[in-house]
Amino acid sequence: MTWKLQAITGEFTGQEISIDHDLLVGRGQDADLVLQAAEVSRKHAALLLKDDQLWVQDLNSSNGTFVNDLRIEQDVQLHEGDIVQFAGLKFSVLAPAQQNQDLPEIEVEPVTEIPVQQVLKTPAQEMNDAGMPSLNERAVATPVSREGMPESVVVPKPAPIPEGVDVKVQAEPELTPIEQPVSRVEQEKEQQKNASVGLMTVIIIIILAVLAWVFFK
């Protein structure tokens, strides 16, 4: 059975660390799980496997080992979902998947066959099973005149129109042309054009007045 620790904080955040044997946790290079953090002691704690159960032991670390935010002084057994903390680094405990236990065999009684009841057929199904009638059968069923035309042929009536359904065809409404609105830019251009024409007219009138004054002085 393999237990796992999933890092919540620190350089291993999000990673899972498998524990299938006893591990030494610390900052020292001789540790099995090396945690590069100043607050972690060189030999900080130990993770122990006892009868397939995971335990944590603090090794007199400076900043302590915690289980679910409680500092431990002796060995503590870990369970699924526990938060174990080495100084300021937190890990979540993941228990191994439980193995399937051998289940007792269940005797299955034989199923009694139930006789199939005769299914009633509709007239359409009976006609389908009977198949297409021959020409002779159809000739006997339908009387024919001397000219070879069938007589007494019944024309099916059209299906009745449901109540509340209006069968009158309504004429489509005539489309009314919609005048396109004049844009603001076109209005401004038109106003500038009118202003320019008015200004030119005033200038021409002034020039004509000056010339008339000069000639008739």
PDB file of N, CA and C in Angstrom, residues 8-73:
ATOM      1  N   ILE A   8       0.938  21.501  -0.840  1.00  0.00           N
ATOM      2  CA  ILE A   8       0.013  22.633  -0.923  1.00  0.00           C
ATOM      3  C   ILE A   8       0.778  23.936  -1.052  1.00  0.00           C
ATOM      4  N   THR A   9       1.931  24.025  -0.393  1.00  0.00           N
ATOM      5  CA  THR A   9       2.775  25.223  -0.473  1.00  0.00           C
ATOM      6  C   THR A   9       4.207  24.795  -0.762  1.00  0.00           C
ATOM      7  N   GLY A  10       5.046  25.775  -1.108  1.00  0.00           N
ATOM      8  CA  GLY A  10       6.460  25.491  -1.325  1.00  0.00           C
ATOM      9  C   GLY A  10       6.771  25.126  -2.763  1.00  0.00           C
ATOM     10  N   GLU A  11       8.008  24.684  -2.985  1.00  0.00           N
ATOM     11  CA  GLU A  11       8.493  24.406  -4.344  1.00  0.00           C
ATOM     12  C   GLU A  11       7.819  23.215  -4.981  1.00  0.00           C
ATOM     13  N   PHE A  12       7.225  22.319  -4.196  1.00  0.00           N
ATOM     14  CA  PHE A  12       6.567  21.136  -4.749  1.00  0.00           C
ATOM     15  C   PHE A  12       5.057  21.322  -4.887  1.00  0.00           C
ATOM     16  N   THR A  13       4.562  22.529  -4.864  1.00  0.00           N
ATOM     17  CA  THR A  13       3.120  22.784  -4.886  1.00  0.00           C
ATOM     18  C   THR A  13       2.453  22.056  -6.050  1.00  0.00           C
ATOM     19  N   GLY A  14       1.420  21.268  -5.720  1.00  0.00           N
ATOM     20  CA  GLY A  14       0.668  20.521  -6.728  1.00  0.00           C
ATOM     21  C   GLY A  14       1.212  19.146  -7.010  1.00  0.00           C
ATOM     22  N   GLN A  15       2.468  18.846  -6.599  1.00  0.00           N
ATOM     23  CA  GLN A  15       3.064  17.551  -6.880  1.00  0.00           C
ATOM     24  C   GLN A  15       2.703  16.542  -5.788  1.00  0.00           C
ATOM     25  N   GLU A  16       2.712  15.266  -6.175  1.00  0.00           N
ATOM     26  CA  GLU A  16       2.415  14.190  -5.242  1.00  0.00           C
ATOM     27  C   GLU A  16       3.700  13.399  -4.959  1.00  0.00           C
ATOM     28  N   ILE A  17       3.922  13.095  -3.693  1.00  0.00           N
ATOM     29  CA  ILE A  17       5.120  12.371  -3.263  1.00  0.00           C
ATOM     30  C   ILE A  17       4.669  11.015  -2.720  1.00  0.00           C
ATOM     31  N   SER A  18       5.131   9.929  -3.344  1.00  0.00           N
ATOM     32  CA  SER A  18       4.744   8.582  -2.928  1.00  0.00           C
ATOM     33  C   SER A  18       5.563   8.153  -1.714  1.00  0.00           C
ATOM     34  N   ILE A  19       4.902   7.437  -0.801  1.00  0.00           N
ATOM     35  CA  ILE A  19       5.558   6.959   0.417  1.00  0.00           C
ATOM     36  C   ILE A  19       5.282   5.462   0.515  1.00  0.00           C
ATOM     37  N   ASP A  20       6.258   4.655   0.140  1.00  0.00           N
ATOM     38  CA  ASP A  20       6.123   3.204   0.257  1.00  0.00           C
ATOM     39  C   ASP A  20       7.137   2.622   1.234  1.00  0.00           C
ATOM     40  N   HIS A  21       7.909   3.516   1.893  1.00  0.00           N
ATOM     41  CA  HIS A  21       8.837   3.088   2.953  1.00  0.00           C
ATOM     42  C   HIS A  21       9.091   4.304   3.854  1.00  0.00           C
ATOM     43  N   ASP A  22       9.816   4.093   4.962  1.00  0.00           N
ATOM     44  CA  ASP A  22      10.085   5.185   5.893  1.00  0.00           C
ATOM     45  C   ASP A  22      10.925   6.256   5.200  1.00  0.00           C
ATOM     46  N   LEU A  23      10.555   7.543   5.447  1.00  0.00           N
ATOM     47  CA  LEU A  23      11.258   8.657   4.810  1.00  0.00           C
ATOM     48  C   LEU A  23      11.734   9.648   5.870  1.00  0.00           C
ATOM     49  N   LEU A  24      12.923  10.212   5.626  1.00  0.00           N
ATOM     50  CA  LEU A  24      13.456  11.286   6.448  1.00  0.00           C
ATOM     51  C   LEU A  24      13.165  12.608   5.730  1.00  0.00           C
ATOM     52  N   VAL A  25      12.544  13.528   6.441  1.00  0.00           N
ATOM     53  CA  VAL A  25      12.179  14.824   5.878  1.00  0.00           C
ATOM     54  C   VAL A  25      13.084  15.878   6.495  1.00  0.00           C
ATOM     55  N   GLY A  26      13.686  16.730   5.652  1.00  0.00           N
ATOM     56  CA  GLY A  26      14.540  17.786   6.192  1.00  0.00           C
ATOM     57  C   GLY A  26      15.192  18.598   5.092  1.00  0.00           C
ATOM     58  N   ARG A  27      16.004  19.558   5.519  1.00  0.00           N
ATOM     59  CA  ARG A  27      16.717  20.431   4.597  1.00  0.00           C
ATOM     60  C   ARG A  27      18.059  19.844   4.175  1.00  0.00           C
ATOM     61  N   GLY A  28      18.575  18.899   4.921  1.00  0.00           N
ATOM     62  CA  GLY A  28      19.870  18.304   4.615  1.00  0.00           C
ATOM     63  C   GLY A  28      19.821  17.438   3.368  1.00  0.00           C
ATOM     64  N   GLN A  29      20.977  17.316   2.688  1.00  0.00           N
ATOM     65  CA  GLN A  29      21.046  16.550   1.457  1.00  0.00           C
ATOM     66  C   GLN A  29      20.893  15.049   1.692  1.00  0.00           C
ATOM     67  N   ASP A  30      21.083  14.597   2.931  1.00  0.00           N
ATOM     68  CA  ASP A  30      20.927  13.179   3.222  1.00  0.00           C
ATOM     69  C   ASP A  30      19.479  12.799   3.497  1.00  0.00           C
ATOM     70  N   ALA A  31      18.567  13.765   3.467  1.00  0.00           N
ATOM     71  CA  ALA A  31      17.146  13.492   3.707  1.00  0.00           C
ATOM     72  C   ALA A  31      16.533  12.837   2.476  1.00  0.00           C
ATOM     73  N   ASP A  32      15.515  11.978   2.697  1.00  0.00           N
ATOM     74  CA  ASP A  32      14.801  11.354   1.574  1.00  0.00           C
ATOM     75  C   ASP A  32      13.889  12.358   0.885  1.00  0.00           C
ATOM     76  N   LEU A  33      13.271  13.232   1.661  1.00  0.00           N
ATOM     77  CA  LEU A  33      12.448  14.309   1.108  1.00  0.00           C
ATOM     78  C   LEU A  33      13.112  15.619   1.491  1.00  0.00           C
ATOM     79  N   VAL A  34      13.834  16.217   0.519  1.00  0.00           N
ATOM     80  CA  VAL A  34      14.600  17.435   0.784  1.00  0.00           C
ATOM     81  C   VAL A  34      13.696  18.644   0.542  1.00  0.00           C
ATOM     82  N   LEU A  35      13.545  19.479   1.580  1.00  0.00           N
ATOM     83  CA  LEU A  35      12.741  20.698   1.490  1.00  0.00           C
ATOM     84  C   LEU A  35      13.672  21.894   1.607  1.00  0.00           C
ATOM     85  N   GLN A  36      13.832  22.621   0.490  1.00  0.00           N
ATOM     86  CA  GLN A  36      14.756  23.753   0.451  1.00  0.00           C
ATOM     87  C   GLN A  36      14.074  24.996   1.030  1.00  0.00           C
ATOM     88  N   ALA A  37      13.969  25.041   2.345  1.00  0.00           N
ATOM     89  CA  ALA A  37      13.390  26.199   3.034  1.00  0.00           C
ATOM     90  C   ALA A  37      14.194  26.456   4.299  1.00  0.00           C
ATOM     91  N   ALA A  38      14.471  27.732   4.577  1.00  0.00           N
ATOM     92  CA  ALA A  38      15.328  28.086   5.709  1.00  0.00           C
ATOM     93  C   ALA A  38      14.713  27.674   7.034  1.00  0.00           C
ATOM     94  N   GLU A  39      13.343  27.698   7.114  1.00  0.00           N
ATOM     95  CA  GLU A  39      12.709  27.384   8.393  1.00  0.00           C
ATOM     96  C   GLU A  39      12.656  25.886   8.676  1.00  0.00           C
ATOM     97  N   VAL A  40      12.997  25.050   7.690  1.00  0.00           N
ATOM     98  CA  VAL A  40      12.994  23.600   7.877  1.00  0.00           C
ATOM     99  C   VAL A  40      14.355  23.166   8.423  1.00  0.00           C
ATOM    100  N   SER A  41      14.342  22.311   9.443  1.00  0.00           N
ATOM    101  CA  SER A  41      15.588  21.819  10.034  1.00  0.00           C
ATOM    102  C   SER A  41      16.240  20.793   9.114  1.00  0.00           C
ATOM    103  N   ARG A  42      17.542  20.551   9.345  1.00  0.00           N
ATOM    104  CA  ARG A  42      18.257  19.601   8.487  1.00  0.00           C
ATOM    105  C   ARG A  42      17.640  18.203   8.611  1.00  0.00           C
ATOM    106  N   LYS A  43      17.342  17.799   9.815  1.00  0.00           N
ATOM    107  CA  LYS A  43      16.588  16.560  10.054  1.00  0.00           C
ATOM    108  C   LYS A  43      15.322  16.983  10.802  1.00  0.00           C
ATOM    109  N   HIS A  44      14.281  17.215  10.040  1.00  0.00           N
ATOM    110  CA  HIS A  44      13.090  17.856  10.603  1.00  0.00           C
ATOM    111  C   HIS A  44      12.100  16.834  11.170  1.00  0.00           C
ATOM    112  N   ALA A  45      11.734  15.824  10.360  1.00  0.00           N
ATOM    113  CA  ALA A  45      10.718  14.857  10.793  1.00  0.00           C
ATOM    114  C   ALA A  45      10.928  13.560  10.038  1.00  0.00           C
ATOM    115  N   ALA A  46      10.146  12.549  10.424  1.00  0.00           N
ATOM    116  CA  ALA A  46      10.202  11.242   9.771  1.00  0.00           C
ATOM    117  C   ALA A  46       8.786  10.787   9.470  1.00  0.00           C
ATOM    118  N   LEU A  47       8.615  10.172   8.310  1.00  0.00           N
ATOM    119  CA  LEU A  47       7.343   9.561   7.919  1.00  0.00           C
ATOM    120  C   LEU A  47       7.529   8.052   8.020  1.00  0.00           C
ATOM    121  N   LEU A  48       6.704   7.398   8.847  1.00  0.00           N
ATOM    122  CA  LEU A  48       6.889   5.983   9.166  1.00  0.00           C
ATOM    123  C   LEU A  48       5.676   5.180   8.724  1.00  0.00           C
ATOM    124  N   LEU A  49       5.932   3.968   8.220  1.00  0.00           N
ATOM    125  CA  LEU A  49       4.872   3.033   7.857  1.00  0.00           C
ATOM    126  C   LEU A  49       4.811   1.922   8.893  1.00  0.00           C
ATOM    127  N   LYS A  50       3.675   1.814   9.573  1.00  0.00           N
ATOM    128  CA  LYS A  50       3.475   0.789  10.589  1.00  0.00           C
ATOM    129  C   LYS A  50       2.180   0.054  10.276  1.00  0.00           C
ATOM    130  N   ASP A  51       2.301  -1.217   9.923  1.00  0.00           N
ATOM    131  CA  ASP A  51       1.131  -2.032   9.589  1.00  0.00           C
ATOM    132  C   ASP A  51       0.277  -1.347   8.511  1.00  0.00           C
ATOM    133  N   ASP A  52       0.972  -0.898   7.462  1.00  0.00           N
ATOM    134  CA  ASP A  52       0.323  -0.243   6.314  1.00  0.00           C
ATOM    135  C   ASP A  52      -0.367   1.067   6.687  1.00  0.00           C
ATOM    136  N   GLN A  53      -0.057   1.612   7.857  1.00  0.00           N
ATOM    137  CA  GLN A  53      -0.600   2.898   8.268  1.00  0.00           C
ATOM    138  C   GLN A  53       0.546   3.917   8.299  1.00  0.00           C
ATOM    139  N   LEU A  54       0.222   5.167   7.999  1.00  0.00           N
ATOM    140  CA  LEU A  54       1.244   6.215   7.921  1.00  0.00           C
ATOM    141  C   LEU A  54       1.266   7.018   9.220  1.00  0.00           C
ATOM    142  N   TRP A  55       2.478   7.218   9.758  1.00  0.00           N
ATOM    143  CA  TRP A  55       2.683   7.989  10.975  1.00  0.00           C
ATOM    144  C   TRP A  55       3.718   9.071  10.687  1.00  0.00           C
ATOM    145  N   VAL A  56       3.659  10.157  11.456  1.00  0.00           N
ATOM    146  CA  VAL A  56       4.631  11.231  11.343  1.00  0.00           C
ATOM    147  C   VAL A  56       5.263  11.437  12.718  1.00  0.00           C
ATOM    148  N   GLN A  57       6.578  11.669  12.719  1.00  0.00           N
ATOM    149  CA  GLN A  57       7.332  11.854  13.957  1.00  0.00           C
ATOM    150  C   GLN A  57       8.203  13.096  13.819  1.00  0.00           C
ATOM    151  N   ASP A  58       8.118  13.999  14.784  1.00  0.00           N
ATOM    152  CA  ASP A  58       8.972  15.188  14.794  1.00  0.00           C
ATOM    153  C   ASP A  58      10.329  14.831  15.400  1.00  0.00           C
ATOM    154  N   LEU A  59      11.403  15.336  14.758  1.00  0.00           N
ATOM    155  CA  LEU A  59      12.760  15.018  15.215  1.00  0.00           C
ATOM    156  C   LEU A  59      13.381  16.247  15.903  1.00  0.00           C
ATOM    157  N   ASN A  60      12.665  16.767  16.890  1.00  0.00           N
ATOM    158  CA  ASN A  60      13.138  17.922  17.664  1.00  0.00           C
ATOM    159  C   ASN A  60      13.508  19.089  16.743  1.00  0.00           C
ATOM    160  N   SER A  61      12.633  19.363  15.780  1.00  0.00           N
ATOM    161  CA  SER A  61      12.885  20.453  14.829  1.00  0.00           C
ATOM    162  C   SER A  61      12.701  21.796  15.523  1.00  0.00           C
ATOM    163  N   SER A  62      13.341  22.828  14.948  1.00  0.00           N
ATOM    164  CA  SER A  62      13.284  24.169  15.547  1.00  0.00           C
ATOM    165  C   SER A  62      11.904  24.788  15.423  1.00  0.00           C
ATOM    166  N   ASN A  63      11.267  24.643  14.244  1.00  0.00           N
ATOM    167  CA  ASN A  63       9.985  25.294  13.998  1.00  0.00           C
ATOM    168  C   ASN A  63       8.805  24.342  14.044  1.00  0.00           C
ATOM    169  N   GLY A  64       9.051  23.077  14.386  1.00  0.00           N
ATOM    170  CA  GLY A  64       7.976  22.165  14.707  1.00  0.00           C
ATOM    171  C   GLY A  64       7.328  21.495  13.501  1.00  0.00           C
ATOM    172  N   THR A  65       6.623  20.402  13.816  1.00  0.00           N
ATOM    173  CA  THR A  65       5.816  19.653  12.850  1.00  0.00           C
ATOM    174  C   THR A  65       4.372  19.703  13.329  1.00  0.00           C
ATOM    175  N   PHE A  66       3.446  19.926  12.391  1.00  0.00           N
ATOM    176  CA  PHE A  66       2.045  20.137  12.748  1.00  0.00           C
ATOM    177  C   PHE A  66       1.167  19.162  11.975  1.00  0.00           C
ATOM    178  N   VAL A  67       0.082  18.747  12.627  1.00  0.00           N
ATOM    179  CA  VAL A  67      -0.958  17.943  11.980  1.00  0.00           C
ATOM    180  C   VAL A  67      -2.267  18.655  12.214  1.00  0.00           C
ATOM    181  N   ASN A  68      -2.875  19.110  11.139  1.00  0.00           N
ATOM    182  CA  ASN A  68      -4.131  19.870  11.214  1.00  0.00           C
ATOM    183  C   ASN A  68      -3.977  21.075  12.149  1.00  0.00           C
ATOM    184  N   ASP A  69      -2.851  21.809  11.946  1.00  0.00           N
ATOM    185  CA  ASP A  69      -2.553  23.055  12.666  1.00  0.00           C
ATOM    186  C   ASP A  69      -2.223  22.836  14.141  1.00  0.00           C
ATOM    187  N   LEU A  70      -2.029  21.589  14.588  1.00  0.00           N
ATOM    188  CA  LEU A  70      -1.650  21.309  15.980  1.00  0.00           C
ATOM    189  C   LEU A  70      -0.223  20.772  15.995  1.00  0.00           C
ATOM    190  N   ARG A  71       0.639  21.407  16.780  1.00  0.00           N
ATOM    191  CA  ARG A  71       2.036  20.961  16.860  1.00  0.00           C
ATOM    192  C   ARG A  71       2.104  19.649  17.621  1.00  0.00           C
ATOM    193  N   ILE A  72       2.877  18.704  17.074  1.00  0.00           N
ATOM    194  CA  ILE A  72       2.938  17.376  17.682  1.00  0.00           C
ATOM    195  C   ILE A  72       4.207  17.252  18.508  1.00  0.00           C
ATOM    196  N   GLU A  73       4.119  16.425  19.549  1.00  0.00           N
ATOM    197  CA  GLU A  73       5.264  16.154  20.406  1.00  0.00           C
ATOM    198  C   GLU A  73       5.673  14.692  20.328  1.00  0.00           C
TER     199      GLU A  73
END
